[in-house]
Coordinates of C-alpha atoms in Angstrom, one line a residue:
X111 CA -5.1 128.5 -39.4
X112 CA -7.1 131.7 -39.3
X113 CA -10.7 131.8 -38.1
X114 CA -13.3 132.4 -40.7
X115 CA -17.1 132.5 -40.8
X116 CA -18.8 129.1 -40.7
X117 CA -20.8 128.3 -43.9
X118 CA -24.5 127.8 -43.9
X119 CA -25.8 124.5 -42.5
X120 CA -22.6 123.9 -40.6
X121 CA -24.3 124.9 -37.3
X122 CA -26.6 121.8 -37.8
X123 CA -23.6 119.5 -37.8
X124 CA -22.2 117.7 -34.8
X125 CA -18.7 119.0 -34.1
X126 CA -16.4 116.2 -32.9
X127 CA -13.3 118.3 -33.1
X128 CA -11.4 115.7 -35.2
X129 CA -11.6 113.8 -38.4
X130 CA -12.6 110.2 -37.9
X131 CA -10.3 107.8 -39.8
X132 CA -12.0 104.8 -41.3
X133 CA -10.9 101.7 -39.4
X134 CA -10.0 103.6 -36.2
X135 CA -12.6 101.8 -34.1
X136 CA -11.7 98.6 -32.3
X137 CA -15.1 97.1 -33.1
X138 CA -15.6 95.5 -36.5
X139 CA -18.6 93.6 -38.0
X140 CA -17.9 90.0 -38.7
X141 CA -18.6 88.7 -42.2
X142 CA -21.6 86.6 -42.7
X143 CA -21.3 83.0 -44.1
X144 CA -22.7 84.2 -47.4
X145 CA -20.1 87.0 -47.6
X146 CA -17.4 84.5 -46.8
X147 CA -18.6 82.1 -49.5
X148 CA -18.7 85.0 -52.0
X149 CA -15.1 86.0 -51.2
X150 CA -13.9 82.4 -51.5
X151 CA -15.6 82.1 -54.9
X152 CA -14.1 85.5 -55.8
X153 CA -10.6 84.2 -55.0
X154 CA -11.2 81.0 -56.8
X155 CA -12.2 83.0 -59.9
X156 CA -9.0 85.1 -59.5
X157 CA -6.9 81.9 -59.4
X158 CA -8.6 80.5 -62.5
X159 CA -8.3 83.8 -64.4
X160 CA -4.6 84.0 -63.4
X161 CA -4.0 80.5 -64.6
X162 CA -5.8 81.2 -67.9
X163 CA -3.9 84.4 -68.4
X164 CA -0.5 82.8 -67.7
X165 CA -1.2 80.0 -70.1
X166 CA -2.6 82.3 -72.8
X167 CA 0.4 84.6 -72.5
X168 CA 2.7 81.6 -72.9
X169 CA 0.9 80.3 -75.9
X170 CA 0.8 83.8 -77.5
X171 CA 4.5 84.4 -77.0
X172 CA 5.4 81.0 -78.4
X173 CA 3.1 81.6 -81.5
X174 CA 4.9 85.0 -82.0
X175 CA 8.3 83.4 -81.8
X176 CA 9.0 85.0 -78.4
X177 CA 9.4 82.0 -76.2
X178 CA 12.4 83.7 -74.6
X179 CA 9.9 86.1 -72.9
X180 CA 7.9 83.3 -71.3
X181 CA 8.2 82.4 -67.6
X182 CA 10.2 79.3 -68.4
X183 CA 12.3 81.1 -71.1
X184 CA 13.3 84.0 -68.7
X185 CA 14.2 81.7 -65.8
X186 CA 16.1 79.2 -68.1
X187 CA 18.1 81.9 -69.9
X188 CA 19.0 83.5 -66.5
X189 CA 20.3 80.1 -65.3
X190 CA 22.2 79.3 -68.5
X191 CA 23.7 82.8 -69.2
X192 CA 26.8 82.6 -66.9
X193 CA 27.6 79.0 -68.2
X194 CA 27.5 80.0 -71.8
X195 CA 29.5 83.2 -71.2
X196 CA 32.2 81.2 -69.5
X197 CA 32.3 78.7 -72.4
X198 CA 32.7 81.6 -74.9
X199 CA 35.4 83.3 -72.8
X200 CA 37.3 80.0 -72.4
X201 CA 37.2 79.3 -76.1
X202 CA 38.3 82.8 -77.0
X203 CA 41.3 82.3 -74.6
X204 CA 42.2 79.0 -76.3
X205 CA 42.0 80.8 -79.7
X206 CA 44.4 83.5 -78.6
X207 CA 46.8 80.8 -77.3
X208 CA 46.7 79.0 -80.7
X209 CA 44.9 75.8 -79.5
X210 CA 41.9 76.0 -81.8
X211 CA 41.8 75.1 -85.5
X212 CA 41.7 77.3 -88.5
X213 CA 37.9 77.3 -88.9
X214 CA 37.4 78.6 -85.4
X215 CA 39.9 81.4 -85.9
X216 CA 37.8 82.5 -88.9
X217 CA 34.8 82.7 -86.7
X218 CA 36.7 84.3 -83.9
X219 CA 37.6 87.5 -85.9
X220 CA 33.8 88.2 -86.2
X221 CA 32.9 87.3 -82.6
X222 CA 35.8 89.0 -80.8
X223 CA 34.6 92.6 -81.0
X224 CA 31.3 91.5 -79.3
X225 CA 31.1 91.2 -75.6
X226 CA 30.8 87.6 -74.5
X227 CA 27.7 88.4 -72.4
X228 CA 25.9 90.0 -75.3
X229 CA 26.8 87.1 -77.7
X230 CA 25.5 84.6 -75.1
X231 CA 22.3 86.5 -74.4
X232 CA 21.6 86.8 -78.2
X233 CA 22.2 83.1 -78.8
X234 CA 20.1 82.0 -75.9
X235 CA 17.2 84.3 -76.9
X236 CA 17.2 83.1 -80.5
X237 CA 17.5 79.4 -79.5
X238 CA 14.5 79.6 -77.2
X239 CA 12.5 81.6 -79.6
X240 CA 13.1 79.2 -82.5
X241 CA 13.0 75.8 -80.6
X242 CA 9.7 76.5 -78.9
X243 CA 8.0 78.5 -81.7
X244 CA 4.7 77.0 -83.0
X245 CA 5.7 77.8 -86.6
X246 CA 6.5 74.9 -88.8
X247 CA 10.2 74.0 -89.1
X248 CA 11.3 77.1 -87.2
X249 CA 13.6 74.8 -85.1
X250 CA 15.5 73.4 -88.2
X251 CA 19.2 73.4 -87.4
X252 CA 20.1 75.6 -90.3
X253 CA 17.3 78.0 -89.5
X254 CA 18.4 78.4 -85.9
X255 CA 22.1 78.8 -86.8
X256 CA 21.2 81.4 -89.5
X257 CA 19.0 83.3 -87.1
X258 CA 21.7 83.4 -84.3
X259 CA 24.4 84.5 -86.8
X260 CA 22.1 87.2 -88.2
X261 CA 21.3 88.6 -84.8
X262 CA 25.0 88.6 -83.8
X263 CA 25.8 90.5 -87.0
X264 CA 23.1 93.1 -86.2
X265 CA 24.6 93.6 -82.8
X266 CA 28.1 94.0 -84.4
X267 CA 26.7 96.4 -86.9
X268 CA 25.1 98.6 -84.2
X269 CA 28.4 98.7 -82.4
X270 CA 30.1 99.7 -85.7
X271 CA 27.7 102.6 -86.0
X272 CA 28.2 103.5 -82.4
X273 CA 31.9 103.7 -83.0
X274 CA 31.9 105.5 -86.3
X275 CA 28.9 107.8 -86.2
X276 CA 27.8 108.0 -82.5
X277 CA 26.0 111.4 -82.9
X278 CA 23.9 110.3 -85.8
X279 CA 23.0 107.0 -84.2
X280 CA 21.9 108.8 -81.0
X281 CA 19.6 111.2 -82.9
X282 CA 18.1 108.4 -84.9
X283 CA 17.5 106.2 -81.8
X284 CA 15.9 109.2 -80.0
X285 CA 13.5 109.9 -82.9
X286 CA 12.8 106.5 -84.3
X287 CA 13.8 103.6 -82.0
X288 CA 10.9 103.7 -79.6
X289 CA 8.4 104.5 -82.4
X290 CA 8.9 101.1 -84.1
X291 CA 7.7 97.7 -82.9
X292 CA 9.7 94.5 -83.1
X293 CA 13.4 94.0 -82.8
X294 CA 13.9 93.2 -86.5
X295 CA 11.9 96.3 -87.6
X296 CA 13.9 98.6 -85.3
X297 CA 17.1 97.3 -86.8
X298 CA 15.9 97.7 -90.4
X299 CA 14.7 101.2 -89.8
X300 CA 18.0 102.3 -88.2
X301 CA 20.1 100.6 -91.0
X302 CA 17.9 102.2 -93.8
X303 CA 18.2 105.7 -92.2
X304 CA 21.9 105.5 -91.7
X305 CA 22.5 104.5 -95.3
X306 CA 21.1 107.8 -96.4
X307 CA 24.0 109.7 -94.8
X308 CA 27.6 110.1 -95.9
X309 CA 29.1 108.0 -93.0
X310 CA 31.1 104.8 -93.0
X311 CA 28.9 101.9 -94.0
X312 CA 28.8 98.4 -92.7
X313 CA 30.3 95.5 -94.8
X314 CA 27.8 92.7 -94.7
X315 CA 29.0 89.3 -93.5
X316 CA 28.8 86.3 -95.9
X317 CA 25.9 83.8 -95.3
X318 CA 28.2 80.9 -94.6
X319 CA 30.0 83.0 -91.9
X320 CA 26.7 83.7 -90.2
X321 CA 25.7 80.0 -90.2
X322 CA 29.1 78.9 -88.9
X323 CA 29.0 81.5 -86.1
X324 CA 25.5 80.7 -85.2
X325 CA 26.3 77.0 -85.2
X326 CA 29.3 77.5 -82.9
X327 CA 27.2 79.5 -80.4
X328 CA 24.5 76.9 -80.5
X329 CA 27.0 74.2 -79.7
X330 CA 28.1 76.3 -76.7
X331 CA 24.5 76.3 -75.5
X332 CA 24.0 72.6 -76.0
X333 CA 27.2 71.5 -74.4
X334 CA 27.0 73.9 -71.5
X335 CA 23.4 73.0 -70.6
X336 CA 22.5 69.5 -71.9
X337 CA 19.0 70.9 -72.5
X338 CA 19.0 70.7 -76.3
X339 CA 19.9 68.1 -78.8
X340 CA 19.9 67.4 -82.6
X341 CA 17.2 65.2 -84.0
X342 CA 17.4 63.8 -87.5
X343 CA 14.0 63.7 -89.4
X344 CA 13.7 62.1 -92.8
X345 CA 10.9 63.2 -95.1
X346 CA 11.0 61.2 -98.3
X347 CA 14.5 61.5 -99.7
X348 CA 15.3 64.6 -97.7
X349 CA 16.9 64.6 -94.3
X350 CA 16.8 67.5 -91.9
X351 CA 18.3 68.1 -88.5
X352 CA 16.1 69.8 -85.9
X353 CA 17.0 71.2 -82.5
X354 CA 14.7 69.8 -79.8
X355 CA 14.6 70.0 -76.0
X356 CA 15.9 67.0 -74.1
X357 CA 13.7 65.1 -71.6
X358 CA 15.8 66.7 -68.8
X359 CA 14.8 70.2 -69.9
X360 CA 11.1 69.3 -70.5
X361 CA 11.0 68.1 -66.8
X362 CA 12.6 71.5 -65.7
X363 CA 10.2 73.5 -67.9
X364 CA 7.2 71.7 -66.4
X365 CA 8.5 72.3 -62.9
X366 CA 9.1 76.0 -63.6
X367 CA 5.5 76.4 -65.0
X368 CA 4.0 74.5 -62.1
X369 CA 5.8 76.9 -59.7
X370 CA 4.7 79.9 -61.7
X371 CA 1.1 78.8 -61.5
X372 CA 1.2 78.9 -57.7
X373 CA 1.9 82.6 -58.0
X374 CA -0.4 83.3 -61.0
X375 CA -3.7 84.3 -59.2
X376 CA -4.6 87.9 -59.9
X377 CA -4.5 89.9 -56.7
X378 CA -7.6 92.0 -56.4
X379 CA -9.0 93.8 -53.3
X380 CA -11.3 91.7 -51.1
X381 CA -15.0 91.8 -50.5
X382 CA -14.6 91.2 -46.7
X383 CA -11.9 92.0 -44.2
X384 CA -8.7 90.1 -44.8
X385 CA -7.5 87.4 -42.4
X386 CA -5.2 88.7 -39.6
X387 CA -1.5 88.0 -40.0
X388 CA 0.4 86.2 -37.3
X389 CA 3.9 84.7 -37.2
X390 CA 2.3 81.3 -37.2
X391 CA -0.5 81.7 -39.8
X392 CA -0.9 83.3 -43.2
X393 CA -3.2 86.3 -43.4
X394 CA -4.7 88.4 -46.1
X395 CA -6.7 86.3 -48.7
X396 CA -8.9 83.5 -47.3
X397 CA -7.2 80.9 -49.5
X398 CA -3.7 82.3 -48.9
X399 CA -3.1 79.7 -46.1
X400 CA -3.7 77.0 -48.6
X401 CA -2.0 78.6 -51.7
X402 CA 0.8 80.3 -49.7
X403 CA 1.0 82.8 -52.6
X404 CA 1.7 85.9 -50.3
X405 CA 3.9 86.1 -47.3
X406 CA 3.6 88.6 -44.5
X407 CA 7.2 89.7 -45.2
X408 CA 8.2 89.7 -48.8
X409 CA 11.6 88.2 -49.4
X410 CA 11.9 88.0 -45.6
X411 CA 12.9 84.4 -45.2
X412 CA 12.5 83.4 -41.6
X413 CA 11.5 86.9 -40.5
X414 CA 9.7 87.1 -37.2
X415 CA 7.7 90.3 -36.5
X416 CA 7.0 91.8 -33.2
X417 CA 3.4 92.4 -31.9
X418 CA 3.2 96.1 -32.8
X419 CA 4.0 95.8 -36.6
X420 CA 1.5 92.9 -36.9
X421 CA -1.2 94.9 -35.1
X422 CA -0.5 97.8 -37.4
X423 CA -0.7 95.6 -40.6
X424 CA -4.0 94.0 -39.4
X425 CA -5.4 97.4 -38.5
X426 CA -5.0 99.0 -42.0
X427 CA -6.4 95.8 -43.6
X428 CA -9.7 96.6 -41.9
X429 CA -10.1 100.0 -43.7
X430 CA -13.0 99.7 -46.1
X431 CA -13.1 101.4 -49.5
X432 CA -15.6 101.9 -52.3
X433 CA -15.4 103.2 -55.9
X434 CA -15.9 107.0 -56.5
X435 CA -18.9 107.0 -58.8
X436 CA -18.0 110.4 -60.3
X437 CA -14.5 109.3 -61.3
X438 CA -15.5 106.0 -62.9
X439 CA -18.3 107.8 -64.9
X440 CA -15.9 110.4 -66.2
X441 CA -13.3 107.8 -67.0
X442 CA -15.8 105.7 -69.0
X443 CA -16.6 108.8 -71.1
X444 CA -13.0 109.7 -71.7
X445 CA -12.2 106.1 -72.5
X446 CA -14.8 106.1 -75.2
X447 CA -13.4 109.4 -76.6
X448 CA -9.8 108.2 -76.4
X449 CA -8.8 111.3 -74.4
X450 CA -5.6 111.2 -72.4
X451 CA -5.5 112.9 -69.0
X452 CA -2.3 112.5 -67.0
X453 CA -1.7 108.8 -66.2
X454 CA -5.0 107.9 -67.7
X455 CA -4.1 106.6 -71.2
X456 CA -6.9 104.9 -73.2
X457 CA -6.3 103.1 -76.4
X458 CA -6.3 105.4 -79.4
X459 CA -6.8 103.2 -82.5
X460 CA -5.8 105.0 -85.7
X461 CA -7.3 103.4 -88.9
X462 CA -4.9 102.2 -91.6
X463 CA -4.6 104.6 -94.6
X464 CA -6.7 103.7 -97.7
X465 CA -4.9 101.7 -100.3
X466 CA -4.0 103.6 -103.5
X467 CA -6.0 102.5 -106.6
X468 CA -2.8 101.7 -108.5
X469 CA -1.1 99.8 -105.7
X470 CA -0.9 96.6 -107.7
X471 CA 0.8 98.2 -110.7
X472 CA 2.7 101.2 -109.3
X473 CA 5.8 100.3 -107.3
X474 CA 6.2 103.8 -105.8
X475 CA 2.5 103.8 -104.6
X476 CA 3.0 100.4 -103.1
X477 CA 6.1 101.4 -101.3
X478 CA 4.6 104.7 -100.0
X479 CA 1.5 102.8 -98.7
X480 CA 3.7 100.3 -96.9
X481 CA 5.6 103.1 -95.2
X482 CA 2.4 104.9 -94.2
X483 CA 0.7 101.7 -93.0
X484 CA 3.8 100.8 -90.9
X485 CA 3.8 104.2 -89.3
X486 CA 0.1 103.8 -88.3
X487 CA 0.7 100.3 -87.0
X488 CA 3.7 101.5 -84.9
X489 CA 1.5 104.2 -83.4
X490 CA -1.2 101.8 -82.6
X491 CA 1.2 99.3 -81.0
X492 CA 2.8 102.0 -78.9
X493 CA -0.7 103.2 -77.8
X494 CA -1.7 99.7 -76.8
X495 CA 1.4 99.4 -74.6
X496 CA 1.0 102.8 -73.0
X497 CA -2.6 102.1 -72.2
X498 CA -1.9 98.8 -70.4
X499 CA -2.0 100.2 -66.9
X500 CA -5.2 102.2 -67.6
X501 CA -7.0 99.2 -69.1
X502 CA -6.2 97.0 -66.2
X503 CA -7.2 99.7 -63.7
X504 CA -10.5 100.2 -65.5
X505 CA -11.1 96.4 -65.5
X506 CA -10.7 96.3 -61.7
X507 CA -12.8 99.4 -61.2
X508 CA -15.7 98.0 -63.2
X509 CA -15.4 94.8 -61.2
X510 CA -15.9 96.7 -57.9
X511 CA -18.1 99.6 -59.2
X512 CA -21.3 98.2 -57.6
X513 CA -19.7 96.8 -54.4
X514 CA -20.7 98.7 -51.3
X515 CA -17.4 98.0 -49.7
X516 CA -14.1 96.3 -50.3
X517 CA -10.8 95.8 -48.4
X518 CA -7.1 95.8 -49.3
X519 CA -4.8 93.1 -47.9
X520 CA -1.3 94.4 -47.0
X521 CA 2.1 93.0 -46.3
X522 CA 5.6 94.2 -45.4
X523 CA 8.7 94.2 -47.5
X524 CA 11.9 93.0 -46.0
X525 CA 12.7 96.6 -44.7
X526 CA 9.4 96.8 -42.8
X527 CA 7.6 99.1 -45.2
X528 CA 3.9 98.3 -45.8
X529 CA 2.6 97.7 -49.3
X530 CA -0.8 96.7 -50.6
X531 CA -0.8 93.2 -52.2
X532 CA -3.2 94.1 -55.1
X533 CA -1.6 96.1 -57.9
X534 CA -4.8 98.2 -58.6
X535 CA -7.3 100.2 -56.6
X536 CA -4.9 101.0 -53.7
X537 CA -3.7 104.2 -52.0
X538 CA -0.3 103.6 -53.6
X539 CA -1.6 103.5 -57.2
X540 CA -1.2 106.2 -59.9
X541 CA -3.1 109.5 -59.7
X542 CA -6.0 108.0 -61.6
X543 CA -6.0 104.8 -59.5
X544 CA -6.0 106.8 -56.2
X545 CA -8.8 109.0 -57.4
X546 CA -11.1 106.0 -57.8
X547 CA -11.0 105.4 -54.0
X548 CA -13.3 106.7 -51.3
X549 CA -13.6 105.3 -47.8
X550 CA -16.7 103.2 -47.2
X551 CA -17.1 104.7 -43.8
X552 CA -18.0 108.4 -43.9
X553 CA -17.0 111.1 -41.4
X554 CA -19.3 113.9 -40.3
X555 CA -18.3 117.3 -41.6
X556 CA -16.6 119.7 -39.1
X557 CA -14.7 123.0 -39.6
X558 CA -11.5 121.0 -39.4
X559 CA -12.8 118.6 -42.1
X560 CA -13.5 121.6 -44.4
X561 CA -9.9 122.8 -44.1
X562 CA -8.6 119.3 -44.9
X563 CA -10.8 119.1 -48.0
X564 CA -9.5 122.5 -49.0
X565 CA -6.0 121.3 -48.4
X566 CA -6.6 118.3 -50.7
X567 CA -8.0 120.5 -53.5
X568 CA -5.0 122.9 -53.4
X569 CA -2.4 120.2 -53.0
X570 CA -3.6 118.1 -55.9
X571 CA -3.9 121.2 -58.1
X572 CA -0.2 121.8 -57.7
X573 CA 0.3 123.8 -54.5
X574 CA 1.9 120.9 -52.6
X575 CA 5.0 123.1 -51.7
X576 CA 3.0 126.1 -50.5
X577 CA 2.3 126.8 -46.8
X578 CA -1.1 125.4 -45.6
X579 CA -2.7 128.9 -45.1
X580 CA -1.8 129.7 -48.8
X581 CA -3.5 126.6 -50.0
X582 CA -6.6 127.4 -48.0
X583 CA -6.7 130.9 -49.3
X584 CA -6.3 129.7 -52.9
X585 CA -9.3 127.5 -52.5
X586 CA -11.4 130.2 -51.1
X587 CA -10.4 132.5 -54.0
X588 CA -11.3 129.9 -56.6
X589 CA -14.7 128.8 -55.5
X590 CA -16.0 129.4 -59.1
X591 CA -13.4 127.2 -60.7
X592 CA -14.0 124.4 -58.2
X593 CA -17.8 124.6 -58.7
X594 CA -17.4 124.6 -62.5
X595 CA -15.3 121.5 -62.4
X596 CA -17.6 119.7 -60.0
X597 CA -20.8 120.5 -61.9
X598 CA -19.5 119.7 -65.4
X599 CA -16.2 117.7 -65.4
X600 CA -16.4 116.9 -69.2
X601 CA -17.4 120.5 -70.2
X602 CA -14.6 121.9 -68.1
X603 CA -12.0 119.3 -68.9
X604 CA -9.5 121.9 -69.9
X605 CA -9.5 123.3 -66.4
X606 CA -8.8 120.2 -64.3
X607 CA -6.7 118.2 -66.8
X608 CA -4.0 120.9 -66.3
X609 CA -3.7 120.2 -62.6
X610 CA -0.6 118.5 -61.2
X611 CA -2.7 115.4 -60.2
X612 CA -5.8 116.0 -62.3
X613 CA -7.9 113.0 -61.3
X614 CA -7.4 113.5 -57.6
X615 CA -8.1 117.2 -58.1
X616 CA -11.4 116.3 -59.8
X617 CA -12.3 114.1 -56.9
X618 CA -11.4 116.8 -54.4
X619 CA -13.4 119.5 -56.3
X620 CA -16.4 117.3 -56.2
X621 CA -16.2 116.6 -52.5
X622 CA -15.4 120.2 -51.6
X623 CA -18.3 121.5 -53.8
X624 CA -20.9 119.2 -52.2
X625 CA -19.6 119.3 -48.6
X626 CA -18.5 122.9 -48.3
X627 CA -19.9 125.1 -51.0
X628 CA -23.5 123.8 -51.5
X629 CA -23.5 121.7 -48.2
X630 CA -25.8 119.1 -49.7
X631 CA -23.6 116.4 -48.2
X632 CA -23.0 116.4 -44.4
X633 CA -20.6 113.5 -44.5
X634 CA -17.3 113.1 -46.3
X635 CA -15.3 109.9 -47.3
X636 CA -12.6 111.4 -49.5
X637 CA -9.0 110.2 -48.6
X638 CA -6.7 113.1 -47.9
X639 CA -3.0 112.5 -48.5
X640 CA -0.3 114.3 -46.4
X641 CA 3.4 114.1 -46.7
X642 CA 5.1 111.9 -44.1
X643 CA 8.3 113.1 -42.5
X644 CA 9.1 109.5 -41.9
X645 CA 7.4 106.6 -43.6
X646 CA 8.4 104.0 -41.0
X647 CA 6.1 102.7 -38.3

């Protein structure tokens, strides 16, 4: 890099000639008993919150007739799927060979065009959704069979459109599929739109065919698994058959949920240095040795690590971090305003349209209102899903906002690559997540440090492919822009939100402004990211 005049106040600084990396010293302060107690309580709270979240999610999914998406639903369906597929394929083979009765041949002509895997997956999903739903009588035999048959017909109908009008279907999917919520609504929207065009239309299946087809697939599930059975219930003079789980499956379900609870604790950064890893003892969280929720090597059954990798892992765990106060303040403001910046996506709640005054009497007004309201609800649902990562990151940032220091436990994957155990507030997070981090240990400013801060400003703005000297030159030529962003981030939002990595650019502008331009900070703690030619040890 070319020599340049040193800025004012720099002569007063001690020049060490290198940037001190947090955690590089071999001497570390031991945690006090009160800090250890605080961390243990913090981990217990994370365990409790994780359990509450797991159980709440399970209850919510069951109440919304989505038990197939629960932990026990996903694992059970994955286990059953190959068994049900094989049973469907074996039955289809017997039908083709003439060994099945007339009624099964009638069903076969509807089921044959559909892939056995798709039919099995649909039937399993509907069965779990209906049997474990909290809605009254959703597990009636006729209700379950009708729901399976209807879902299979919908799959056949979509395949029919795919074959007869693939271009139209592709356009409609692109423009409408992801903008609607719920499987049933997606299908209704697609079917309604396709009916407006002059293309081959689907011939609806008879109700008795749907029930027979659903009943046959349900029998396949019951016979292949032994997990469901029919239960006759008499209410007055009326008798109804219900599908209920067998005692064998209830035992399996309880075991799956018990195992899931072992891994349900929420992984947050730590308030003290994580425990060291060894080949004999669990490291990371203080309670990890008891809970055994995280291994030193993920999916590395029986893996034994050498001394150097373990030292490396324990070393980076001793790097302390803190929340960048500027970034969290700006994020709070933009969260309130619902302003999207890069990967920062707050919830944008659009109010429902006002109801027309003649909605009770006028069919057209009522129909138009329903369409408008559905569009708004779809937008709000999509906004909620998109904002998930931002909301969880903000929750974690608020938790650590006032902490002077926190640490990140790390582990290896089976290839030897190091990854943080927490999902938020880590150096491997999104642009917004990374910008929230500063090192807790500051480094004294040097000429070399100035150039590294300039490097970070230019790189995050979008000059990551430019030679280093061009990046430094760009920063020197844009002092006014950097100063404006640092002094008034909200007022100059249009400048920094256009950067390639806007949040890290904002953090870099703030650090460069105070450490280099005004020199009112003599220490820096901003992480500077560089490309690695090899990410191995």
